[in-house]
Tab-separated table of N, CA, C and O in Angstrom:
chain	number	residue	atom	x	y	z
A	51	UNK	N	7.417	-6.088	21.734
A	51	UNK	CA	6.369	-5.317	20.846
A	51	UNK	C	7.859	-4.927	19.711
A	51	UNK	O	8.753	-4.077	20.307
A	52	UNK	N	7.726	-4.869	18.019
A	52	UNK	CA	8.939	-3.900	17.619
A	52	UNK	C	8.251	-3.541	16.642
A	52	UNK	O	6.721	-3.682	16.368
A	53	UNK	N	8.473	-2.571	15.906
A	53	UNK	CA	8.642	-1.937	14.616
A	53	UNK	C	8.943	-2.638	13.561
A	53	UNK	O	10.139	-2.741	13.431
A	54	UNK	N	7.948	-2.789	12.921
A	54	UNK	CA	8.258	-3.910	11.386
A	54	UNK	C	8.016	-2.585	10.281
A	54	UNK	O	6.995	-1.653	10.251
A	55	UNK	N	8.197	-2.865	8.841
A	55	UNK	CA	7.920	-2.130	7.831
A	55	UNK	C	7.251	-3.606	6.970
A	55	UNK	O	8.046	-4.303	6.631
A	56	UNK	N	6.218	-3.203	6.724
A	56	UNK	CA	5.428	-4.067	5.567
A	56	UNK	C	4.517	-3.319	3.957
A	56	UNK	O	4.935	-1.967	4.179
A	57	UNK	N	5.278	-3.752	2.956
A	57	UNK	CA	5.449	-3.335	1.710
A	57	UNK	C	4.179	-4.076	0.992
A	57	UNK	O	3.426	-5.149	1.725
A	58	UNK	N	3.765	-3.389	0.021
A	58	UNK	CA	2.832	-3.656	-0.657
A	58	UNK	C	2.293	-2.752	-2.002
A	58	UNK	O	2.750	-1.697	-1.968
A	59	UNK	N	1.823	-3.567	-2.920
A	59	UNK	CA	1.566	-2.727	-4.631
A	59	UNK	C	0.162	-3.023	-4.955
A	59	UNK	O	-0.069	-4.008	-4.727
A	60	UNK	N	-0.708	-2.205	-5.746
A	60	UNK	CA	-1.942	-3.192	-6.804
A	60	UNK	C	-1.439	-1.821	-8.039
A	60	UNK	O	-0.851	-0.920	-7.807
A	61	UNK	N	-2.240	-2.482	-8.826
A	61	UNK	CA	-1.861	-2.107	-10.377
A	61	UNK	C	-3.704	-1.827	-10.284
A	61	UNK	O	-4.432	-2.484	-10.298
A	62	UNK	N	-3.873	-0.424	-10.692
A	62	UNK	CA	-5.182	-0.053	-11.101
A	62	UNK	C	-5.609	-0.024	-12.258
A	62	UNK	O	-4.656	-0.082	-13.591
A	63	UNK	N	-6.725	-0.822	-13.274
A	63	UNK	CA	-6.908	-0.840	-14.326
A	63	UNK	C	-7.264	0.728	-15.121
A	63	UNK	O	-6.940	0.575	-16.180
A	64	UNK	N	-7.468	1.645	-14.140
A	64	UNK	CA	-7.765	2.964	-14.931
A	64	UNK	C	-7.731	3.656	-13.853
A	64	UNK	O	-7.959	3.702	-12.147
A	65	UNK	N	-7.633	4.967	-14.224
A	65	UNK	CA	-7.394	5.803	-12.818
A	65	UNK	C	-8.680	6.896	-12.816
A	65	UNK	O	-8.729	8.210	-13.231
A	66	UNK	N	-9.569	6.138	-11.851
A	66	UNK	CA	-10.778	6.853	-11.516
A	66	UNK	C	-10.747	7.015	-10.255
A	66	UNK	O	-10.067	6.159	-9.398
A	67	UNK	N	-11.381	7.793	-9.701
A	67	UNK	CA	-11.205	8.521	-7.811
A	67	UNK	C	-11.990	7.433	-6.930
A	67	UNK	O	-10.959	6.732	-6.359
A	68	UNK	N	-13.090	6.596	-7.298
A	68	UNK	CA	-13.445	5.298	-6.819
A	68	UNK	C	-12.845	4.165	-7.079
A	68	UNK	O	-12.645	3.251	-5.785
A	69	UNK	N	-12.247	3.994	-7.848
A	69	UNK	CA	-11.623	2.369	-8.259
A	69	UNK	C	-9.721	2.671	-7.498
A	69	UNK	O	-9.806	1.801	-7.216
A	70	UNK	N	-9.988	3.842	-7.468
A	70	UNK	CA	-8.410	3.956	-6.805
A	70	UNK	C	-8.446	3.467	-4.699
A	70	UNK	O	-8.144	2.551	-4.452
A	71	UNK	N	-9.555	4.336	-4.424
A	71	UNK	CA	-10.116	4.086	-3.091
A	71	UNK	C	-10.921	2.588	-3.150
A	71	UNK	O	-9.913	1.758	-2.133
A	72	UNK	N	-11.423	1.958	-4.173
A	72	UNK	CA	-11.868	0.634	-4.408
A	72	UNK	C	-10.505	-0.278	-3.635
A	72	UNK	O	-10.252	-1.167	-3.087
A	73	UNK	N	-9.288	-0.279	-4.845
A	73	UNK	CA	-8.206	-1.056	-4.917
A	73	UNK	C	-6.993	-1.006	-4.058
A	73	UNK	O	-6.622	-1.539	-3.529
A	74	UNK	N	-6.841	0.344	-3.490
A	74	UNK	CA	-5.945	0.496	-1.834
A	74	UNK	C	-6.360	0.327	-0.962
A	74	UNK	O	-5.989	-0.301	-0.178
A	75	UNK	N	-8.139	1.002	-0.917
A	75	UNK	CA	-8.892	-0.280	-0.063
A	75	UNK	C	-8.303	-1.810	0.170
A	75	UNK	O	-8.480	-2.449	1.551
A	76	UNK	N	-8.584	-2.622	-0.857
A	76	UNK	CA	-8.249	-3.941	-0.983
A	76	UNK	C	-6.997	-4.078	-0.845
A	76	UNK	O	-6.446	-5.206	0.672
A	77	UNK	N	-6.092	-2.939	-0.665
A	77	UNK	CA	-4.638	-3.671	-0.699
A	77	UNK	C	-4.307	-3.021	1.220
A	77	UNK	O	-3.734	-3.957	1.740
A	78	UNK	N	-4.941	-2.074	1.544
A	78	UNK	CA	-4.513	-1.715	2.949
A	78	UNK	C	-5.369	-2.996	4.175
A	78	UNK	O	-5.108	-3.490	4.677
A	79	UNK	N	-6.424	-3.371	3.489
A	79	UNK	CA	-6.892	-4.271	4.311
A	79	UNK	C	-6.375	-6.210	4.259
A	79	UNK	O	-6.322	-6.084	5.296
A	80	UNK	N	-5.826	-6.368	2.753
A	80	UNK	CA	-4.794	-7.615	3.062
A	80	UNK	C	-4.022	-7.634	3.651
A	80	UNK	O	-3.174	-8.200	4.138
A	81	UNK	N	-2.740	-6.343	3.818
A	81	UNK	CA	-1.829	-6.253	4.689
A	81	UNK	C	-2.169	-6.275	6.102
A	81	UNK	O	-1.500	-7.161	6.699
A	82	UNK	N	-3.420	-5.404	5.991
A	82	UNK	CA	-3.502	-5.903	8.056
A	82	UNK	C	-4.209	-7.545	7.986
A	82	UNK	O	-3.778	-7.989	8.964
A	83	UNK	N	-4.844	-7.508	7.211
A	83	UNK	CA	-5.259	-9.650	7.644
A	83	UNK	C	-4.773	-10.554	7.333
A	83	UNK	O	-4.315	-10.756	8.542
A	84	UNK	N	-3.543	-10.342	6.528
A	84	UNK	CA	-2.541	-11.721	6.689
A	84	UNK	C	-1.282	-10.890	6.879
A	84	UNK	O	-0.558	-11.968	7.630
A	85	UNK	N	-1.424	-9.832	8.534
A	85	UNK	CA	-0.188	-9.997	9.120
A	85	UNK	C	-0.850	-9.292	10.516
A	85	UNK	O	-0.263	-9.605	11.203
A	86	UNK	N	-1.869	-10.114	10.551
A	86	UNK	CA	-3.103	-9.986	11.918
A	86	UNK	C	-2.853	-9.081	12.882
A	86	UNK	O	-2.938	-8.969	14.020
A	87	UNK	N	-3.108	-7.664	12.121
A	87	UNK	CA	-3.176	-6.555	12.237
A	87	UNK	C	-4.368	-5.484	12.642
A	87	UNK	O	-5.347	-6.848	11.898
A	88	UNK	N	-4.668	-4.620	13.101
A	88	UNK	CA	-5.842	-3.659	12.871
A	88	UNK	C	-4.982	-2.580	12.631
A	88	UNK	O	-3.818	-2.462	12.860
A	89	UNK	N	-5.668	-1.371	12.824
A	89	UNK	CA	-5.662	0.516	12.717
A	89	UNK	C	-4.303	0.486	13.374
A	89	UNK	O	-3.840	1.263	13.753
A	90	UNK	N	-4.995	0.077	14.812
A	90	UNK	CA	-4.436	0.695	15.878
A	90	UNK	C	-2.639	0.127	16.352
A	90	UNK	O	-2.168	0.654	16.680
A	91	UNK	N	-2.091	-0.767	15.062
A	91	UNK	CA	-0.991	-1.567	15.202
A	91	UNK	C	-0.392	-0.352	13.917
A	91	UNK	O	1.031	-0.902	13.915
A	92	UNK	N	-0.576	0.605	13.215
A	92	UNK	CA	-0.096	0.891	12.663
A	92	UNK	C	0.502	1.944	13.342
A	92	UNK	O	-0.158	2.802	13.660
A	93	UNK	N	1.613	2.651	12.649
A	93	UNK	CA	2.668	3.844	13.165
A	93	UNK	C	1.982	4.865	12.322
A	93	UNK	O	2.150	5.664	12.631
A	94	UNK	N	2.188	4.517	10.471
A	94	UNK	CA	2.435	5.507	9.958
A	94	UNK	C	2.468	4.745	8.455
A	94	UNK	O	3.054	3.366	8.893
A	95	UNK	N	2.051	5.340	7.239
A	95	UNK	CA	1.944	4.789	6.253
A	95	UNK	C	2.476	5.915	5.016
A	95	UNK	O	1.907	6.824	4.922
A	96	UNK	N	3.481	5.825	3.755
A	96	UNK	CA	3.740	5.693	2.927
A	96	UNK	C	3.176	5.351	1.834
A	96	UNK	O	2.561	3.989	1.691
A	97	UNK	N	2.794	6.319	0.938
A	97	UNK	CA	1.925	5.776	-0.308
A	97	UNK	C	2.599	6.911	-1.209
A	97	UNK	O	2.940	7.789	-1.480
A	98	UNK	N	2.809	5.719	-2.265
A	98	UNK	CA	3.499	6.279	-4.192
A	98	UNK	C	2.401	5.673	-4.776
A	98	UNK	O	2.003	4.783	-4.853
A	99	UNK	N	2.648	6.627	-5.556
A	99	UNK	CA	1.318	6.701	-7.375
A	99	UNK	C	2.569	7.076	-8.183
A	99	UNK	O	3.162	7.977	-7.898
A	100	UNK	N	2.453	5.903	-9.088
A	100	UNK	CA	3.184	6.113	-10.956
A	100	UNK	C	2.623	7.615	-11.038
A	100	UNK	O	1.525	8.419	-10.612
A	101	UNK	N	3.351	8.318	-11.908
A	101	UNK	CA	3.057	9.502	-12.425
A	101	UNK	C	1.172	9.664	-13.125
A	101	UNK	O	0.890	10.823	-13.615
A	102	UNK	N	1.509	8.816	-13.801
A	102	UNK	CA	-0.060	8.175	-14.706
A	102	UNK	C	-1.387	8.212	-13.947
A	102	UNK	O	-2.428	8.549	-14.407
A	103	UNK	N	-1.233	8.217	-12.212
A	103	UNK	CA	-2.152	8.658	-11.416
A	103	UNK	C	-2.835	9.440	-10.895
A	103	UNK	O	-1.327	10.463	-10.821
A	104	UNK	N	-3.535	10.432	-11.143
A	104	UNK	CA	-4.318	11.815	-10.857
A	104	UNK	C	-5.617	12.227	-10.238
A	104	UNK	O	-5.757	13.256	-9.575
A	105	UNK	N	-6.316	10.574	-10.305
A	105	UNK	CA	-7.297	11.295	-9.836
A	105	UNK	C	-8.213	11.299	-8.155
A	105	UNK	O	-8.957	11.734	-7.781
A	106	UNK	N	-7.201	11.050	-7.755
A	106	UNK	CA	-7.555	11.294	-6.208
A	106	UNK	C	-5.841	10.921	-5.546
A	106	UNK	O	-4.666	10.064	-5.607
A	107	UNK	N	-5.853	11.437	-4.034
A	107	UNK	CA	-4.947	10.702	-2.803
A	107	UNK	C	-5.652	8.925	-2.583
A	107	UNK	O	-5.769	9.222	-2.157
A	108	UNK	N	-4.098	8.436	-2.475
A	108	UNK	CA	-4.283	7.066	-2.032
A	108	UNK	C	-4.303	6.877	-0.842
A	108	UNK	O	-4.850	6.091	-0.536
A	109	UNK	N	-4.372	7.743	-0.513
A	109	UNK	CA	-4.572	8.033	1.140
A	109	UNK	C	-5.874	8.207	1.703
A	109	UNK	O	-6.607	7.869	2.576
A	110	UNK	N	-6.882	8.336	0.845
A	110	UNK	CA	-8.285	8.720	1.182
A	110	UNK	C	-8.911	7.480	1.753
A	110	UNK	O	-9.682	7.324	1.991
A	111	UNK	N	-8.736	5.927	0.890
A	111	UNK	CA	-9.194	4.718	1.144
A	111	UNK	C	-8.809	5.003	2.197
A	111	UNK	O	-9.286	3.969	2.786
A	112	UNK	N	-7.645	5.050	2.595
A	112	UNK	CA	-7.141	4.601	4.281
A	112	UNK	C	-8.284	5.052	5.118
A	112	UNK	O	-8.525	4.711	6.376
A	113	UNK	N	-8.680	6.322	4.759
A	113	UNK	CA	-9.076	7.210	5.915
A	113	UNK	C	-11.004	6.473	5.403
A	113	UNK	O	-11.860	6.491	6.500
A	114	UNK	N	-11.536	6.442	4.618
A	114	UNK	CA	-11.934	5.177	3.932
A	114	UNK	C	-12.647	4.308	4.928
A	114	UNK	O	-13.993	3.704	5.159
A	115	UNK	N	-11.520	3.945	5.216
A	115	UNK	CA	-11.919	2.443	6.082
A	115	UNK	C	-11.842	2.783	7.866
A	115	UNK	O	-11.190	1.781	8.242
A	116	UNK	N	-11.420	3.935	7.904
A	116	UNK	CA	-11.561	4.353	9.515
A	116	UNK	C	-10.672	4.644	9.945
A	116	UNK	O	-10.149	4.728	10.806
A	117	UNK	N	-9.347	4.529	9.440
A	117	UNK	CA	-7.961	4.537	9.797
A	117	UNK	C	-7.729	6.164	9.814
A	117	UNK	O	-7.152	6.923	8.775
A	118	UNK	N	-7.827	6.788	10.659
A	118	UNK	CA	-8.214	8.321	10.661
A	118	UNK	C	-7.037	9.359	12.094
A	118	UNK	O	-6.418	9.995	12.069
A	119	UNK	N	-6.628	8.518	12.748
A	119	UNK	CA	-5.739	8.524	13.461
A	119	UNK	C	-4.192	8.485	13.623
A	119	UNK	O	-3.432	7.811	14.537
A	120	UNK	N	-3.829	7.820	12.056
A	120	UNK	CA	-2.538	7.346	12.129
A	120	UNK	C	-1.829	8.355	10.195
A	120	UNK	O	-2.597	8.550	9.423
A	121	UNK	N	-0.638	8.819	11.138
A	121	UNK	CA	-0.446	9.696	9.920
A	121	UNK	C	0.086	8.800	8.505
A	121	UNK	O	0.906	8.411	8.254
A	122	UNK	N	-0.392	9.862	7.646
A	122	UNK	CA	-0.418	9.261	5.868
A	122	UNK	C	0.177	10.106	5.547
A	122	UNK	O	0.070	11.698	5.458
A	123	UNK	N	1.317	9.699	4.372
A	123	UNK	CA	1.231	11.050	2.885
A	123	UNK	C	1.758	10.531	2.056
A	123	UNK	O	1.678	8.764	1.446
A	124	UNK	N	1.457	10.471	0.861
A	124	UNK	CA	0.988	10.510	-0.408
A	124	UNK	C	2.418	11.066	-1.114
A	124	UNK	O	2.964	12.663	-0.908
A	125	UNK	N	3.436	10.767	-2.063
A	125	UNK	CA	3.853	10.973	-3.110
A	125	UNK	C	4.240	10.430	-4.331
A	125	UNK	O	3.619	9.126	-4.563
A	126	UNK	N	5.178	11.188	-5.279
A	126	UNK	CA	5.029	10.522	-6.986
A	126	UNK	C	6.083	9.385	-6.723
A	126	UNK	O	6.876	9.654	-6.154
A	127	UNK	N	5.431	8.426	-7.194
A	127	UNK	CA	7.097	7.353	-7.837
A	127	UNK	C	7.604	7.966	-8.757
A	127	UNK	O	7.222	8.949	-9.843
A	128	UNK	N	8.927	7.446	-8.917
A	128	UNK	CA	9.978	8.018	-10.098
A	128	UNK	C	9.003	7.692	-11.313
A	128	UNK	O	8.374	6.234	-11.673
A	129	UNK	N	9.032	8.932	-12.250
A	129	UNK	CA	8.846	8.588	-13.629
A	129	UNK	C	9.906	7.729	-14.343
A	129	UNK	O	10.721	8.572	-14.862
A	130	UNK	N	9.992	6.030	-14.479
A	130	UNK	CA	10.793	5.719	-14.910
A	130	UNK	C	10.589	5.056	-16.461
A	130	UNK	O	9.662	4.540	-16.447
A	131	UNK	N	11.363	5.145	-17.189
A	131	UNK	CA	10.901	3.901	-18.610
A	131	UNK	C	10.335	2.915	-19.002
A	131	UNK	O	11.314	2.070	-18.326
A	132	UNK	N	9.135	2.370	-18.987
A	132	UNK	CA	9.153	0.970	-18.709
A	132	UNK	C	8.502	0.655	-18.277
A	132	UNK	O	8.556	-0.957	-17.453
A	133	UNK	N	8.361	1.099	-16.418
A	133	UNK	CA	7.820	1.042	-15.381
A	133	UNK	C	6.478	0.520	-15.901
A	133	UNK	O	5.553	1.139	-16.521
A	134	UNK	N	5.640	-0.338	-14.605
A	134	UNK	CA	4.621	-0.570	-14.732
A	134	UNK	C	3.480	0.205	-14.518
A	134	UNK	O	3.429	1.291	-13.556
A	135	UNK	N	2.796	0.342	-15.220
A	135	UNK	CA	1.583	2.056	-14.906
A	135	UNK	C	0.647	1.454	-14.008
A	135	UNK	O	0.165	0.290	-13.617
A	136	UNK	N	0.355	2.784	-14.012
A	136	UNK	CA	-0.678	2.841	-12.568
A	136	UNK	C	-0.668	2.016	-11.059
A	136	UNK	O	-1.465	1.121	-10.955
A	137	UNK	N	0.316	2.081	-10.546
A	137	UNK	CA	0.626	1.408	-9.727
A	137	UNK	C	0.388	2.020	-8.323
A	137	UNK	O	1.150	3.576	-8.183
A	138	UNK	N	-0.023	1.972	-7.271
A	138	UNK	CA	0.149	2.474	-6.420
A	138	UNK	C	0.539	1.479	-5.502
A	138	UNK	O	0.544	0.350	-5.008
A	139	UNK	N	2.030	2.058	-4.278
A	139	UNK	CA	2.402	1.260	-3.705
A	139	UNK	C	2.393	2.079	-1.987
A	139	UNK	O	2.261	2.875	-1.670
A	140	UNK	N	2.852	1.200	-1.443
A	140	UNK	CA	3.062	1.287	0.456
A	140	UNK	C	4.068	0.621	0.866
A	140	UNK	O	4.657	0.000	0.812
A	141	UNK	N	4.279	1.774	1.508
A	141	UNK	CA	5.745	1.151	3.019
A	141	UNK	C	4.534	1.711	4.325
A	141	UNK	O	4.036	2.516	4.692
A	142	UNK	N	4.412	1.100	5.312
A	142	UNK	CA	3.521	1.134	6.547
A	142	UNK	C	4.483	0.641	7.616
A	142	UNK	O	4.943	-0.466	7.141
A	143	UNK	N	4.598	1.252	8.617
A	143	UNK	CA	5.208	1.124	9.152
A	143	UNK	C	4.670	0.951	10.478
A	143	UNK	O	3.573	1.188	10.656
A	144	UNK	N	4.660	-0.588	11.139
A	144	UNK	CA	3.889	-1.390	12.165
A	144	UNK	C	4.666	-1.458	13.193
A	144	UNK	O	5.625	-1.635	13.570
A	145	UNK	N	3.489	-2.305	14.248
A	145	UNK	CA	4.008	-2.519	16.010
A	145	UNK	C	3.682	-3.610	15.561
A	145	UNK	O	1.967	-3.960	15.347
A	146	UNK	N	4.418	-4.917	15.839
A	146	UNK	CA	3.900	-6.703	15.584
A	146	UNK	C	4.976	-7.222	17.055
A	146	UNK	O	6.108	-6.757	16.865
A	147	UNK	N	3.888	-8.488	17.038
A	147	UNK	CA	5.543	-9.169	17.322
A	147	UNK	C	5.771	-10.217	16.787
A	147	UNK	O	6.406	-10.900	16.957
A	148	UNK	N	5.748	-10.302	15.329
A	148	UNK	CA	6.094	-10.923	13.764
A	148	UNK	C	7.520	-10.156	14.230
A	148	UNK	O	8.340	-9.194	13.882
A	149	UNK	N	8.665	-11.771	13.778
A	149	UNK	CA	9.325	-11.387	13.106
A	149	UNK	C	9.793	-10.616	11.636
A	149	UNK	O	8.635	-10.759	11.130
A	150	UNK	N	11.029	-10.216	11.869
A	150	UNK	CA	10.811	-9.587	10.220
A	150	UNK	C	10.388	-10.838	8.901
A	150	UNK	O	9.924	-10.512	8.027
A	151	UNK	N	11.055	-12.188	9.167
A	151	UNK	CA	10.924	-12.745	8.208
A	151	UNK	C	9.541	-13.389	7.922
A	151	UNK	O	9.356	-14.251	7.143
A	152	UNK	N	8.417	-13.458	9.178
A	152	UNK	CA	6.826	-13.581	9.242
A	152	UNK	C	6.181	-12.418	8.525
A	152	UNK	O	4.930	-12.833	8.498
A	153	UNK	N	6.745	-11.640	8.104
A	153	UNK	CA	6.042	-10.097	7.958
A	153	UNK	C	5.579	-10.464	6.459
A	153	UNK	O	5.972	-10.606	5.815
A	154	UNK	N	4.528	-10.843	6.150
A	154	UNK	CA	3.982	-10.761	5.037
A	154	UNK	C	3.677	-9.310	4.210
A	154	UNK	O	2.928	-8.463	4.850
A	155	UNK	N	4.596	-9.555	2.770
A	155	UNK	CA	3.879	-7.940	1.913
A	155	UNK	C	3.163	-8.583	1.224
A	155	UNK	O	2.899	-9.575	0.616
A	156	UNK	N	2.381	-7.642	0.748
A	156	UNK	CA	1.411	-8.426	-0.072
A	156	UNK	C	1.597	-7.078	-1.780
A	156	UNK	O	1.425	-5.754	-1.760
A	157	UNK	N	1.507	-7.860	-2.460
A	157	UNK	CA	1.206	-7.198	-3.908
A	157	UNK	C	-0.311	-8.246	-4.483
A	157	UNK	O	0.046	-9.012	-4.868
A	158	UNK	N	-0.928	-7.402	-5.234
A	158	UNK	CA	-2.245	-7.496	-5.316
A	158	UNK	C	-2.028	-8.062	-6.708
A	158	UNK	O	-1.679	-6.524	-7.500
A	159	UNK	N	-3.138	-8.822	-7.720
A	159	UNK	CA	-2.723	-8.597	-9.180
A	159	UNK	C	-1.398	-8.472	-10.056
A	159	UNK	O	-0.529	-9.438	-9.507
A	160	UNK	N	-1.516	-7.924	-10.879
A	160	UNK	CA	-0.678	-7.367	-12.090
A	160	UNK	C	0.920	-7.215	-10.915
A	160	UNK	O	1.794	-7.809	-11.802
A	161	UNK	N	0.370	-6.111	-9.931
A	161	UNK	CA	1.540	-6.129	-9.214
A	161	UNK	C	2.233	-7.099	-8.217
A	161	UNK	O	3.715	-7.108	-8.320
A	162	UNK	N	2.226	-8.099	-8.774
A	162	UNK	CA	2.823	-9.397	-8.213
A	162	UNK	C	4.154	-9.694	-8.818
A	162	UNK	O	4.997	-9.785	-8.514
A	163	UNK	N	4.350	-9.235	-9.931
A	163	UNK	CA	5.203	-8.953	-10.560
A	163	UNK	C	6.664	-8.060	-10.256
A	163	UNK	O	7.387	-8.198	-11.058
A	164	UNK	N	5.849	-7.067	-9.421
A	164	UNK	CA	6.938	-5.791	-9.456
A	164	UNK	C	7.896	-6.529	-7.853
A	164	UNK	O	9.415	-6.044	-8.119
A	165	UNK	N	7.842	-7.609	-7.159
A	165	UNK	CA	8.839	-8.602	-6.169
A	165	UNK	C	8.262	-9.800	-6.112
A	165	UNK	O	7.407	-10.407	-5.400
A	166	UNK	N	8.916	-10.613	-7.395
A	166	UNK	CA	8.252	-11.937	-7.124
A	166	UNK	C	9.183	-12.867	-5.992
A	166	UNK	O	8.547	-13.919	-5.602
A	167	UNK	N	9.968	-11.631	-5.450
A	167	UNK	CA	10.525	-12.543	-4.257
A	167	UNK	C	10.085	-12.438	-3.125
A	167	UNK	O	10.392	-13.242	-2.235
A	168	UNK	N	9.113	-11.587	-3.199
A	168	UNK	CA	8.134	-11.413	-1.442
A	168	UNK	C	6.683	-11.365	-1.931
A	168	UNK	O	6.388	-11.109	-0.789
A	169	UNK	N	6.342	-10.928	-2.767
A	169	UNK	CA	4.815	-11.311	-3.394
A	169	UNK	C	4.402	-12.169	-2.504
A	169	UNK	O	4.675	-13.290	-2.583
A	170	UNK	N	3.332	-12.119	-1.755
A	170	UNK	CA	2.357	-13.397	-1.010
A	170	UNK	C	1.207	-13.668	-2.162
A	170	UNK	O	0.875	-13.318	-2.689
């Protein structure tokens, strides 16, 4: 079993807590599904949010999915002029048999433009 990192991002349409929980939940579910993972395979998850998101902590979405015994942390993304607004990013550390080249990084919707080189 190897430790790998998987990235992902999603852009929110608006800064509302319920909307954030829904979209971040979709992102986490897609990361797990596309990599054949369960919550048991998660080691830890870092969430970052752009400075224009204030309604909730992105990690609340993970707790809502039943991910309760995994260390989670939230941080603010750098405030860079011209950066895509209302984006939540994740960096999840996982246990998997997948080689690095097979890990599916997930960028949903408009966030796919952030990493065209690895977006699935």
